[in-house]
Coordinates of N, CA and C in Angstrom, one line a residue:
M1 N 0.7 -1.0 -0.4 CA 0.1 0.0 0.4 C 0.2 1.1 -0.2
K2 N 1.7 0.9 0.8 CA 3.0 2.4 0.7 C 3.4 2.6 -1.1
N3 N 3.5 1.9 -1.9 CA 3.6 1.8 -2.9 C 2.3 2.4 -3.5
I4 N 2.0 2.4 -3.3 CA 0.6 2.6 -4.1 C 0.2 4.6 -3.8
S5 N 0.2 4.8 -2.8 CA -0.3 5.6 -1.7 C 1.8 6.8 -2.6
K6 N 2.6 6.6 -2.9 CA 3.9 7.0 -3.4 C 3.6 7.0 -4.9
L7 N 2.6 6.1 -6.1 CA 2.0 6.2 -7.3 C 0.5 6.8 -7.3
L8 N 0.0 7.7 -6.7 CA -0.7 8.6 -6.8 C -0.8 9.5 -6.1
I9 N 0.3 9.7 -5.2 CA 0.5 11.2 -5.2 C 1.5 11.6 -6.1
S10 N 2.8 10.8 -6.7 CA 3.4 11.3 -7.6 C 2.6 11.5 -9.2
T11 N 1.6 10.8 -9.0 CA 0.7 10.9 -10.8 C 0.3 12.2 -10.2
F12 N -0.8 12.3 -8.8 CA -1.4 14.1 -9.5 C -0.6 15.0 -9.5
A13 N 0.6 15.3 -8.9 CA 1.5 15.7 -7.8 C 2.3 16.4 -9.9
A14 N 1.8 15.8 -10.0 CA 3.0 15.5 -12.4 C 1.1 16.9 -12.3
L15 N -0.2 16.0 -12.3 CA -1.0 16.3 -12.9 C -0.9 18.4 -12.8
F16 N -1.3 18.2 -11.5 CA -1.2 19.8 -11.3 C 0.5 20.4 -11.5
I17 N 1.3 19.7 -11.7 CA 2.9 21.1 -12.3 C 1.9 20.8 -13.5
F18 N 1.2 20.6 -14.8 CA 1.5 20.2 -15.3 C -0.1 22.1 -15.7
S19 N -0.8 21.0 -15.2 CA -1.8 22.8 -15.5 C -2.1 23.5 -15.0
G20 N -0.5 23.7 -13.8 CA 0.5 25.1 -14.2 C 1.0 25.7 -15.6
S21 N 1.7 24.8 -15.4 CA 2.5 25.6 -16.1 C 1.8 25.5 -18.7
A22 N 0.5 24.5 -18.5 CA -0.5 25.1 -19.1 C -1.4 26.0 -19.5
N23 N -1.4 27.0 -18.8 CA -1.9 28.1 -18.6 C -1.0 29.8 -18.4
A24 N 0.5 29.3 -18.5 CA 0.8 30.0 -18.1 C 2.4 30.5 -20.1
H25 N 1.7 30.5 -20.8 CA 2.0 30.4 -22.2 C 2.2 32.3 -22.5
V26 N 2.8 32.8 -23.1 CA 2.5 34.4 -23.7 C 2.0 34.6 -24.7
T27 N 1.0 34.7 -25.0 CA -0.1 35.2 -25.1 C -0.3 36.3 -26.3
V28 N -0.7 36.7 -27.3 CA -1.2 37.5 -27.4 C -3.0 38.1 -27.9
K29 N -4.0 38.7 -27.0 CA -5.3 38.6 -27.2 C -5.5 39.8 -28.2
P30 N -6.4 40.3 -28.3 CA -7.2 39.5 -29.1 C -7.1 37.9 -29.6
S31 N -8.1 36.8 -29.8 CA -7.8 35.7 -30.5 C -8.4 35.7 -31.9
S32 N -9.1 37.0 -31.7 CA -10.0 36.8 -33.1 C -10.3 39.0 -33.4
S33 N -10.7 38.8 -34.5 CA -10.9 40.7 -34.8 C -10.8 41.1 -36.0
A34 N -11.7 41.7 -36.7 CA -11.8 41.8 -37.8 C -11.4 41.9 -38.9
P35 N -11.1 42.1 -40.2 CA -10.3 42.8 -41.6 C -10.3 44.0 -41.2
E36 N -9.4 44.5 -41.8 CA -8.6 46.3 -41.3 C -8.9 46.3 -40.1
A37 N -9.4 46.2 -39.5 CA -9.8 47.4 -37.9 C -8.0 47.6 -37.4
W38 N -8.0 48.5 -36.6 CA -7.0 48.9 -35.8 C -7.8 48.5 -34.6
E39 N -6.6 47.7 -34.4 CA -6.5 47.0 -32.4 C -6.0 46.5 -32.1
T40 N -6.6 46.6 -30.5 CA -5.7 47.0 -29.9 C -5.0 45.7 -29.0
Y41 N -3.9 45.2 -29.4 CA -3.1 44.2 -29.0 C -2.9 44.3 -28.0
T42 N -2.8 42.9 -26.6 CA -2.2 42.7 -25.3 C -1.9 41.5 -25.5
L43 N 0.7 41.8 -25.5 CA 1.3 41.0 -25.4 C 1.3 40.7 -23.4
K44 N 0.8 39.0 -23.8 CA 1.0 39.1 -21.5 C 1.7 38.0 -22.0
V45 N 2.8 38.7 -20.6 CA 3.8 38.1 -20.2 C 4.1 37.2 -19.1
P46 N 3.6 36.0 -19.5 CA 3.8 35.5 -17.2 C 5.6 35.3 -17.6
V47 N 6.3 34.5 -16.1 CA 7.0 33.7 -15.3 C 7.5 32.7 -15.7
E48 N 8.1 31.5 -15.6 CA 7.6 30.3 -15.5 C 8.6 30.0 -14.7
K49 N 9.9 30.4 -14.1 CA 11.3 30.1 -13.4 C 10.9 31.1 -12.2
E50 N 12.1 30.5 -12.0 CA 12.7 31.2 -10.2 C 13.5 32.1 -10.7
T51 N 13.8 33.1 -12.0 CA 14.7 33.5 -12.5 C 13.7 35.0 -13.5
A52 N 14.4 36.1 -13.2 CA 13.5 37.0 -13.8 C 13.3 37.5 -15.4
T53 N 11.9 37.7 -16.2 CA 12.7 38.0 -17.5 C 12.7 39.6 -17.8
T54 N 13.7 39.4 -18.4 CA 14.4 40.5 -18.7 C 14.4 41.5 -20.1
K55 N 13.2 40.5 -20.7 CA 13.2 41.1 -22.5 C 12.1 40.5 -22.9
V56 N 11.5 41.1 -23.8 CA 11.0 40.0 -24.7 C 10.7 40.8 -26.2
T57 N 10.6 39.5 -27.4 CA 10.9 40.5 -28.8 C 9.7 39.6 -29.4
L58 N 8.2 40.4 -29.8 CA 7.5 40.6 -30.2 C 8.2 40.1 -32.0
K59 N 7.4 39.1 -32.7 CA 7.7 39.2 -34.4 C 7.1 39.8 -34.7
V60 N 5.6 40.8 -36.0 CA 4.7 40.8 -36.4 C 4.7 40.1 -37.6
P61 N 3.4 39.6 -37.4 CA 2.7 38.8 -38.8 C 2.9 39.4 -40.0
E62 N 3.1 38.6 -40.7 CA 2.9 39.2 -42.3 C 1.4 39.9 -42.5
G63 N 1.4 40.7 -42.6 CA 0.0 41.5 -43.5 C -0.3 42.5 -42.4
I64 N 0.1 42.4 -41.2 CA -0.2 42.9 -39.6 C 0.6 44.6 -40.0
T65 N -0.6 45.5 -39.8 CA 0.4 47.3 -39.9 C 0.8 47.2 -38.1
F66 N 2.3 47.1 -37.8 CA 2.1 48.5 -36.2 C 2.5 49.5 -36.4
E67 N 1.4 49.5 -35.4 CA 1.4 51.9 -35.7 C 1.9 52.3 -34.7
S68 N 1.4 52.4 -32.8 CA 2.2 53.1 -32.0 C 2.2 51.8 -30.5
Y69 N 2.5 52.4 -29.5 CA 2.5 51.0 -28.8 C 2.2 52.0 -26.6
Q70 N 1.5 51.5 -25.7 CA 1.9 52.2 -24.9 C 3.0 51.7 -24.1
P71 N 3.7 53.5 -23.4 CA 4.7 52.8 -22.3 C 4.8 51.8 -21.1
V72 N 5.1 51.1 -20.6 CA 5.5 50.4 -19.5 C 6.8 50.7 -18.3
P73 N 6.3 51.9 -17.6 CA 7.2 52.0 -16.4 C 8.5 51.0 -16.1
G74 N 9.7 51.4 -16.6 CA 10.3 50.1 -16.3 C 10.7 49.6 -17.5
W75 N 10.0 50.1 -18.4 CA 10.7 48.7 -20.0 C 11.2 50.2 -21.4
K76 N 11.5 49.3 -21.8 CA 12.2 50.3 -23.1 C 11.8 49.3 -23.8
V77 N 11.1 50.7 -25.5 CA 10.0 49.7 -25.9 C 11.8 50.3 -27.7
T78 N 11.8 48.6 -28.0 CA 12.4 49.3 -29.9 C 11.7 48.7 -30.2
T79 N 11.7 49.3 -32.0 CA 11.5 48.2 -33.4 C 12.6 48.7 -34.8
E80 N 12.9 47.2 -34.9 CA 13.0 47.0 -36.2 C 12.3 47.0 -37.5
G81 N 12.3 47.8 -38.2 CA 11.9 47.4 -39.9 C 12.3 46.8 -40.6
D82 N 11.7 47.2 -41.9 CA 12.3 46.3 -43.1 C 12.3 47.8 -44.0
K83 N 13.5 47.7 -45.1 CA 13.1 48.6 -46.3 C 12.7 49.5 -46.3
D84 N 11.2 49.3 -46.8 CA 9.8 50.0 -46.4 C 9.3 50.5 -45.1
G85 N 10.2 51.0 -44.6 CA 10.0 51.3 -42.7 C 8.7 50.5 -42.2
H86 N 8.1 49.2 -42.6 CA 7.1 48.8 -42.2 C 7.6 47.8 -40.3
V87 N 7.1 48.3 -40.0 CA 8.0 47.6 -38.2 C 7.7 45.8 -38.4
K88 N 8.6 45.3 -38.1 CA 8.5 43.2 -38.5 C 8.9 42.9 -36.8
T89 N 10.1 43.8 -36.4 CA 10.1 43.8 -34.7 C 9.8 44.2 -34.0
V90 N 8.7 43.9 -32.8 CA 8.8 45.3 -31.2 C 9.6 44.4 -30.8
T91 N 10.0 45.5 -29.4 CA 11.8 44.4 -28.5 C 11.1 45.4 -27.4
W92 N 10.6 44.3 -26.3 CA 10.6 45.8 -24.9 C 11.1 44.8 -23.5
A93 N 12.7 46.2 -23.3 CA 13.2 45.3 -22.8 C 13.5 46.3 -21.0
A94 N 13.6 45.5 -20.6 CA 13.5 46.1 -19.0 C 14.7 47.1 -18.3
T95 N 14.6 48.0 -17.7 CA 15.3 49.5 -17.3 C 15.8 49.1 -16.0
D96 N 14.7 47.9 -15.1 CA 14.6 47.8 -13.8 C 15.4 45.8 -13.9
A97 N 14.0 45.4 -12.6 CA 14.3 44.5 -11.9 C 13.7 43.5 -13.5
G98 N 12.5 43.4 -14.2 CA 12.1 42.8 -15.3 C 10.8 42.1 -14.3
I99 N 10.7 41.0 -14.9 CA 9.1 40.5 -13.9 C 10.0 39.4 -13.8
S100 N 9.1 39.3 -12.1 CA 9.9 38.0 -11.1 C 9.4 37.1 -11.0
A101 N 9.8 36.1 -10.5 CA 9.1 34.9 -10.7 C 7.5 35.3 -9.9
G102 N 6.8 34.3 -10.5 CA 5.5 34.6 -10.0 C 5.0 35.1 -9.9
Q103 N 5.7 36.0 -11.0 CA 4.5 38.1 -11.8 C 4.5 37.0 -12.9
F104 N 3.3 38.4 -14.3 CA 3.3 38.7 -15.2 C 3.6 40.0 -15.6
Q105 N 3.5 40.4 -16.8 CA 3.2 41.8 -17.1 C 2.4 42.0 -18.3
Q106 N 2.3 42.8 -18.8 CA 0.9 42.9 -20.2 C 1.7 44.1 -20.9
F107 N 1.8 43.9 -21.8 CA 2.3 45.4 -23.4 C 0.8 45.3 -23.7
S108 N 0.8 46.7 -24.3 CA -0.6 46.1 -25.2 C 0.3 47.5 -26.4
F109 N -0.6 47.4 -27.4 CA 0.3 48.0 -28.9 C -1.1 48.5 -30.0
V110 N -0.7 49.6 -30.8 CA -1.9 49.3 -30.8 C -1.6 48.6 -33.1
A111 N -2.6 47.9 -33.8 CA -2.3 47.4 -35.2 C -3.6 47.4 -36.1
Q112 N -2.9 47.8 -37.2 CA -3.7 47.4 -38.1 C -3.7 45.9 -39.2
N113 N -5.3 45.3 -39.0 CA -5.6 43.4 -39.5 C -5.1 44.2 -40.9
P114 N -4.9 42.7 -41.4 CA -4.9 42.9 -43.1 C -6.6 42.6 -43.3
K115 N -6.2 42.9 -44.5 CA -7.7 43.4 -45.4 C -8.6 42.2 -45.4
E116 N -7.9 41.0 -45.8 CA -8.0 40.0 -46.4 C -8.6 38.8 -44.9
E117 N -9.7 38.0 -44.5 CA -9.5 36.8 -43.9 C -8.4 36.2 -43.5
T118 N -7.8 36.1 -42.6 CA -6.8 35.0 -42.5 C -6.5 34.7 -40.9
N119 N -5.5 33.5 -41.1 CA -5.3 33.5 -39.4 C -3.5 34.2 -39.3
V120 N -3.0 35.0 -38.8 CA -1.9 34.7 -38.1 C -0.9 34.9 -37.0
A121 N -0.3 34.6 -37.0 CA 0.7 33.7 -35.9 C 1.7 34.7 -35.3
W122 N 1.3 34.4 -34.1 CA 2.4 36.4 -33.4 C 3.6 35.1 -32.6
D123 N 5.2 35.4 -33.3 CA 5.8 34.5 -32.7 C 6.4 35.3 -31.1
A124 N 7.1 34.8 -30.8 CA 7.2 35.5 -29.6 C 8.9 35.0 -29.3
F125 N 9.3 35.6 -28.5 CA 10.3 35.2 -27.7 C 11.0 36.1 -26.2
Q126 N 11.2 34.3 -25.3 CA 11.4 35.2 -24.1 C 12.9 35.9 -23.4
Y127 N 13.2 36.1 -23.2 CA 14.7 36.3 -22.4 C 14.4 36.3 -20.9
Y128 N 15.4 35.5 -20.1 CA 16.0 34.9 -18.6 C 17.0 35.7 -18.5
E129 N 16.7 36.0 -17.0 CA 17.8 36.5 -16.4 C 19.3 35.6 -16.5
D130 N 19.2 34.3 -16.7 CA 19.8 34.2 -16.4 C 20.3 33.2 -18.1
G131 N 20.6 34.4 -19.1 CA 20.9 34.3 -20.3 C 19.7 33.1 -21.2
E132 N 18.5 32.4 -20.8 CA 18.2 31.1 -21.2 C 17.1 32.1 -22.5
I133 N 16.5 32.3 -23.5 CA 15.6 31.8 -24.6 C 14.7 31.2 -24.4
V134 N 13.3 31.3 -24.0 CA 12.2 30.5 -24.3 C 11.3 30.8 -25.9
E135 N 11.5 30.5 -27.4 CA 10.6 30.7 -28.3 C 9.0 30.5 -28.2
W136 N 8.5 31.1 -28.6 CA 7.2 30.8 -28.2 C 6.6 30.8 -29.9
S137 N 7.2 30.5 -30.5 CA 7.0 29.7 -32.2 C 6.7 28.0 -32.7
G138 N 6.1 27.8 -31.9 CA 5.7 26.2 -32.4 C 4.4 27.0 -32.9
D139 N 3.5 25.6 -33.2 CA 2.0 25.3 -34.1 C 1.5 25.0 -32.7
G140 N 0.1 24.6 -32.4 CA -1.2 24.9 -31.7 C -1.3 22.9 -31.4
G141 N -1.3 22.9 -29.6 CA -0.8 21.9 -29.6 C 0.9 21.2 -28.9
S142 N 1.8 22.1 -29.9 CA 3.3 22.2 -29.2 C 3.6 22.7 -27.7
E143 N 4.8 22.3 -27.6 CA 5.3 23.1 -26.4 C 5.3 23.7 -25.7
L144 N 5.7 24.8 -27.1 CA 5.6 25.8 -26.6 C 5.6 26.7 -28.0
P145 N 3.7 26.9 -28.3 CA 2.9 27.7 -29.3 C 2.9 28.9 -29.1
H146 N 3.0 29.4 -30.4 CA 2.6 31.3 -30.8 C 1.1 30.9 -30.3
S147 N 0.3 32.4 -30.6 CA -0.6 32.7 -30.5 C -0.9 32.9 -31.3
V148 N -2.2 33.3 -31.8 CA -3.1 32.9 -33.2 C -4.0 34.2 -33.3
T149 N -4.2 34.9 -34.4 CA -5.7 35.8 -34.1 C -6.1 35.3 -35.3
E150 N -7.3 35.0 -35.3 CA -8.1 35.2 -36.6 C -9.1 36.2 -37.3
I151 N -8.9 36.3 -38.2 CA -8.9 37.5 -39.5 C -10.1 37.2 -39.5
S152 N -11.0 37.9 -39.2 CA -12.2 36.9 -39.5 C -13.6 38.2 -39.4
V153 N -14.6 38.1 -40.4 CA -15.8 38.8 -40.7 C -16.6 39.0 -39.3
A154 N -16.3 37.1 -38.7 CA -17.2 37.5 -37.3 C -16.2 36.8 -36.5
P155 N -16.3 38.1 -35.8 CA -15.0 37.9 -34.8 C -15.8 37.3 -33.7
K156 N -14.8 36.5 -33.1 CA -15.1 35.1 -31.7 C -15.8 36.9 -30.4
A157 N -16.5 36.3 -29.0 CA -16.2 37.0 -29.0 C -15.6 37.7 -27.7
D158 N -13.6 37.5 -27.9 CA -13.4 38.3 -27.1 C -12.4 39.5 -27.5
A159 N -12.8 39.5 -28.8 CA -12.4 40.3 -29.5 C -12.6 42.1 -29.7
E160 N -11.8 43.1 -29.2 CA -11.9 44.2 -28.6 C -11.3 45.3 -29.2
S161 N -11.9 45.5 -30.7 CA -11.6 46.3 -32.0 C -12.6 47.5 -31.7
T162 N -11.6 48.5 -31.7 CA -12.1 50.1 -31.3 C -10.8 50.7 -33.3
D163 N -11.1 51.7 -33.0 CA -11.0 53.0 -34.4 C -9.4 53.5 -34.2
H164 N -9.3 53.5 -32.4 CA -8.9 54.5 -32.8 C -8.9 56.2 -33.3
G165 N -9.0 56.6 -34.5 CA -9.3 57.9 -34.3 C -9.8 57.1 -36.1
H166 N -9.1 56.1 -36.7 CA -9.4 56.3 -37.8 C -10.3 55.7 -38.6
K167 N -10.7 55.9 -39.6 CA -11.9 55.3 -40.7 C -12.0 54.0 -41.3
D168 N -12.6 53.6 -41.2 CA -12.3 52.2 -41.9 C -13.5 50.8 -42.7
A169 N -13.4 49.9 -43.1 CA -14.5 48.6 -43.4 C -14.8 48.3 -41.7
A170 N -14.0 48.1 -41.0 CA -14.7 47.4 -39.9 C -15.8 47.4 -38.9
D171 N -16.3 49.1 -39.6 CA -16.9 49.6 -38.4 C -18.3 48.9 -39.2
T172 N -18.4 48.9 -39.8 CA -19.8 48.4 -40.8 C -19.9 47.1 -40.4
N173 N -18.6 46.2 -40.6 CA -19.1 44.6 -39.9 C -18.7 44.9 -38.8
D174 N -18.2 45.6 -38.1 CA -18.9 45.0 -36.5 C -19.8 44.8 -36.1
S175 N -21.1 45.6 -36.4 CA -22.2 46.4 -36.4 C -22.6 44.7 -36.3
K176 N -22.6 44.4 -38.2 CA -23.1 43.6 -38.8 C -23.3 41.7 -38.4
T177 N -22.0 42.0 -37.3 CA -21.4 40.4 -36.9 C -21.5 40.3 -35.2
T178 N -22.1 41.1 -34.4 CA -22.3 41.6 -33.3 C -23.0 39.8 -32.9
D179 N -24.2 39.3 -33.2 CA -25.0 38.6 -33.0 C -24.3 36.8 -32.9
N180 N -22.9 37.2 -34.6 CA -22.6 36.2 -34.0 C -21.0 35.6 -33.7
S181 N -21.0 36.6 -32.9 CA -19.4 36.9 -31.8 C -20.2 36.0 -30.2
K182 N -21.3 36.8 -30.6 CA -21.9 35.7 -28.8 C -22.1 34.3 -28.6
D183 N -22.3 34.1 -30.5 CA -22.5 32.7 -30.6 C -20.5 31.5 -30.9
S184 N -20.0 32.6 -31.0 CA -18.6 32.0 -30.9 C -17.6 32.2 -29.9
V185 N -18.0 31.0 -29.1 CA -17.5 31.5 -27.2 C -16.4 30.5 -27.5
T186 N -15.7 29.3 -28.2 CA -14.6 28.5 -28.4 C -13.3 29.9 -27.9
T187 N -12.6 29.8 -26.9 CA -10.9 30.5 -27.3 C -9.9 29.1 -26.7
E188 N -9.0 30.3 -26.8 CA -8.0 29.3 -26.4 C -7.4 29.1 -25.4
D189 N -8.7 30.2 -23.9 CA -8.2 29.1 -22.5 C -9.2 28.1 -22.1
D190 N -10.4 28.0 -23.7 CA -11.2 26.8 -23.1 C -10.8 25.1 -23.7
S191 N -10.0 26.1 -24.3 CA -9.2 24.5 -24.4 C -8.0 23.9 -24.1
N192 N -7.9 25.4 -24.0 CA -6.3 24.8 -22.3 C -6.8 23.4 -21.6
Q193 N -8.5 24.5 -21.0 CA -9.1 23.8 -19.2 C -9.6 22.4 -19.9
T194 N -10.0 22.3 -21.3 CA -10.3 21.0 -21.9 C -9.4 20.2 -21.3
L195 N -8.1 20.4 -22.2 CA -7.2 19.4 -21.8 C -6.6 19.2 -20.6
I196 N -6.6 20.0 -19.7 CA -6.6 19.7 -18.0 C -7.7 19.3 -17.0
I197 N -8.3 19.0 -17.7 CA -9.7 18.0 -17.9 C -9.3 16.6 -17.8
T198 N -9.3 16.7 -19.8 CA -8.6 15.1 -20.1 C -7.9 14.1 -19.2
L199 N -6.7 15.5 -19.3 CA -5.3 14.8 -18.6 C -5.8 14.4 -17.6
A200 N -6.6 15.1 -16.2 CA -6.9 14.2 -15.2 C -8.1 13.1 -15.1
V201 N -8.7 13.1 -16.2 CA -9.3 12.5 -15.9 C -8.6 10.8 -16.0
I202 N -8.1 11.3 -17.5 CA -7.0 9.9 -17.2 C -5.8 9.7 -16.6
S203 N -5.5 10.0 -15.5 CA -4.9 10.6 -14.3 C -5.3 9.2 -13.2
L204 N -6.5 10.1 -13.2 CA -8.0 9.3 -11.8 C -7.7 7.5 -13.2
I205 N -7.8 7.7 -13.7 CA -8.7 6.3 -14.1 C -7.2 4.9 -13.8
L206 N -5.5 5.4 -14.7 CA -4.9 5.8 -14.2 C -4.4 4.7 -12.7
S207 N -4.3 5.8 -12.1 CA -4.4 5.3 -10.8 C -5.4 4.4 -9.7
I208 N -7.0 4.4 -10.4 CA -7.8 3.2 -10.3 C -7.3 1.4 -10.8
V209 N -6.4 1.7 -11.7 CA -6.0 1.0 -12.5 C -5.1 -0.3 -11.5
A210 N -4.1 0.9 -11.9 CA -3.0 0.6 -10.5 C -3.6 -0.7 -9.2
L211 N -4.3 0.8 -8.3 CA -4.4 0.5 -7.6 C -5.2 -0.8 -7.3
F212 N -6.4 -1.7 -8.1 CA -6.7 -2.6 -8.3 C -5.7 -3.6 -8.5
A213 N -5.2 -3.1 -9.6 CA -3.4 -4.3 -9.5 C -3.1 -4.9 -8.5
A214 N -3.2 -4.0 -7.5 CA -1.9 -4.1 -6.5 C -2.8 -4.9 -5.8
L215 N -3.9 -4.6 -5.7 CA -4.8 -5.6 -4.9 C -4.6 -6.9 -5.1
R216 N -5.1 -7.3 -6.4 CA -5.2 -8.4 -6.6 C -3.3 -8.8 -6.7
K217 N -2.6 -8.6 -6.8 CA -1.5 -9.3 -6.1 C -1.5 -9.5 -4.9
N218 N -1.9 -8.6 -4.1 CA -1.4 -8.7 -2.5 C -1.6 -9.4 -1.9
K219 N -3.3 -10.1 -3.1 CA -4.4 -11.5 -2.7 C -4.0 -12.5 -3.1
K220 N -2.9 -12.7 -3.6 CA -2.1 -13.8 -4.2 C -1.1 -14.2 -3.5

């Protein structure tokens, strides 16, 4: 029975560790927005290690036009562009202690979406104080996934587009698709929660099977 107890404790400990890390990804929100909209995006950077994050670099997806950023105390922002002057990367570098363990920081910026419906991927690079660089550039379901924003005329419920003084075709689309956006409730966070619940059920079943197997062996 002592071995069985150790097995159960190890199983559930691993499950809780995974559950915590599954929600600690670097993300860009919203996950859905309208074509040509001037959107306020938010880059959320949590710390998964016991050392501070001191810099974050975000690649601007093809078709996205970066315009401006919201200043954050303790952080210096630099941009790099192509030969035509289009911003391709944005870097937030800490001028102080950075983001400590157990904390997160959010960085907001305004950008215009592509004209056509598409999915844009946000590759991010998280720099830790100990020199490690974590690349959030994998596909969905990978260990280090990048965020994806669906550019669609029927945006999901978490889309919060604003024109920021600009006139664009998205103003008309927003009023026509309000009902559709209410019906679309499947978000990236929902997927994470579903994955966690599934793993919890599987772990519980395996633990029960192991328990019965051990009891039968003891009886023999």
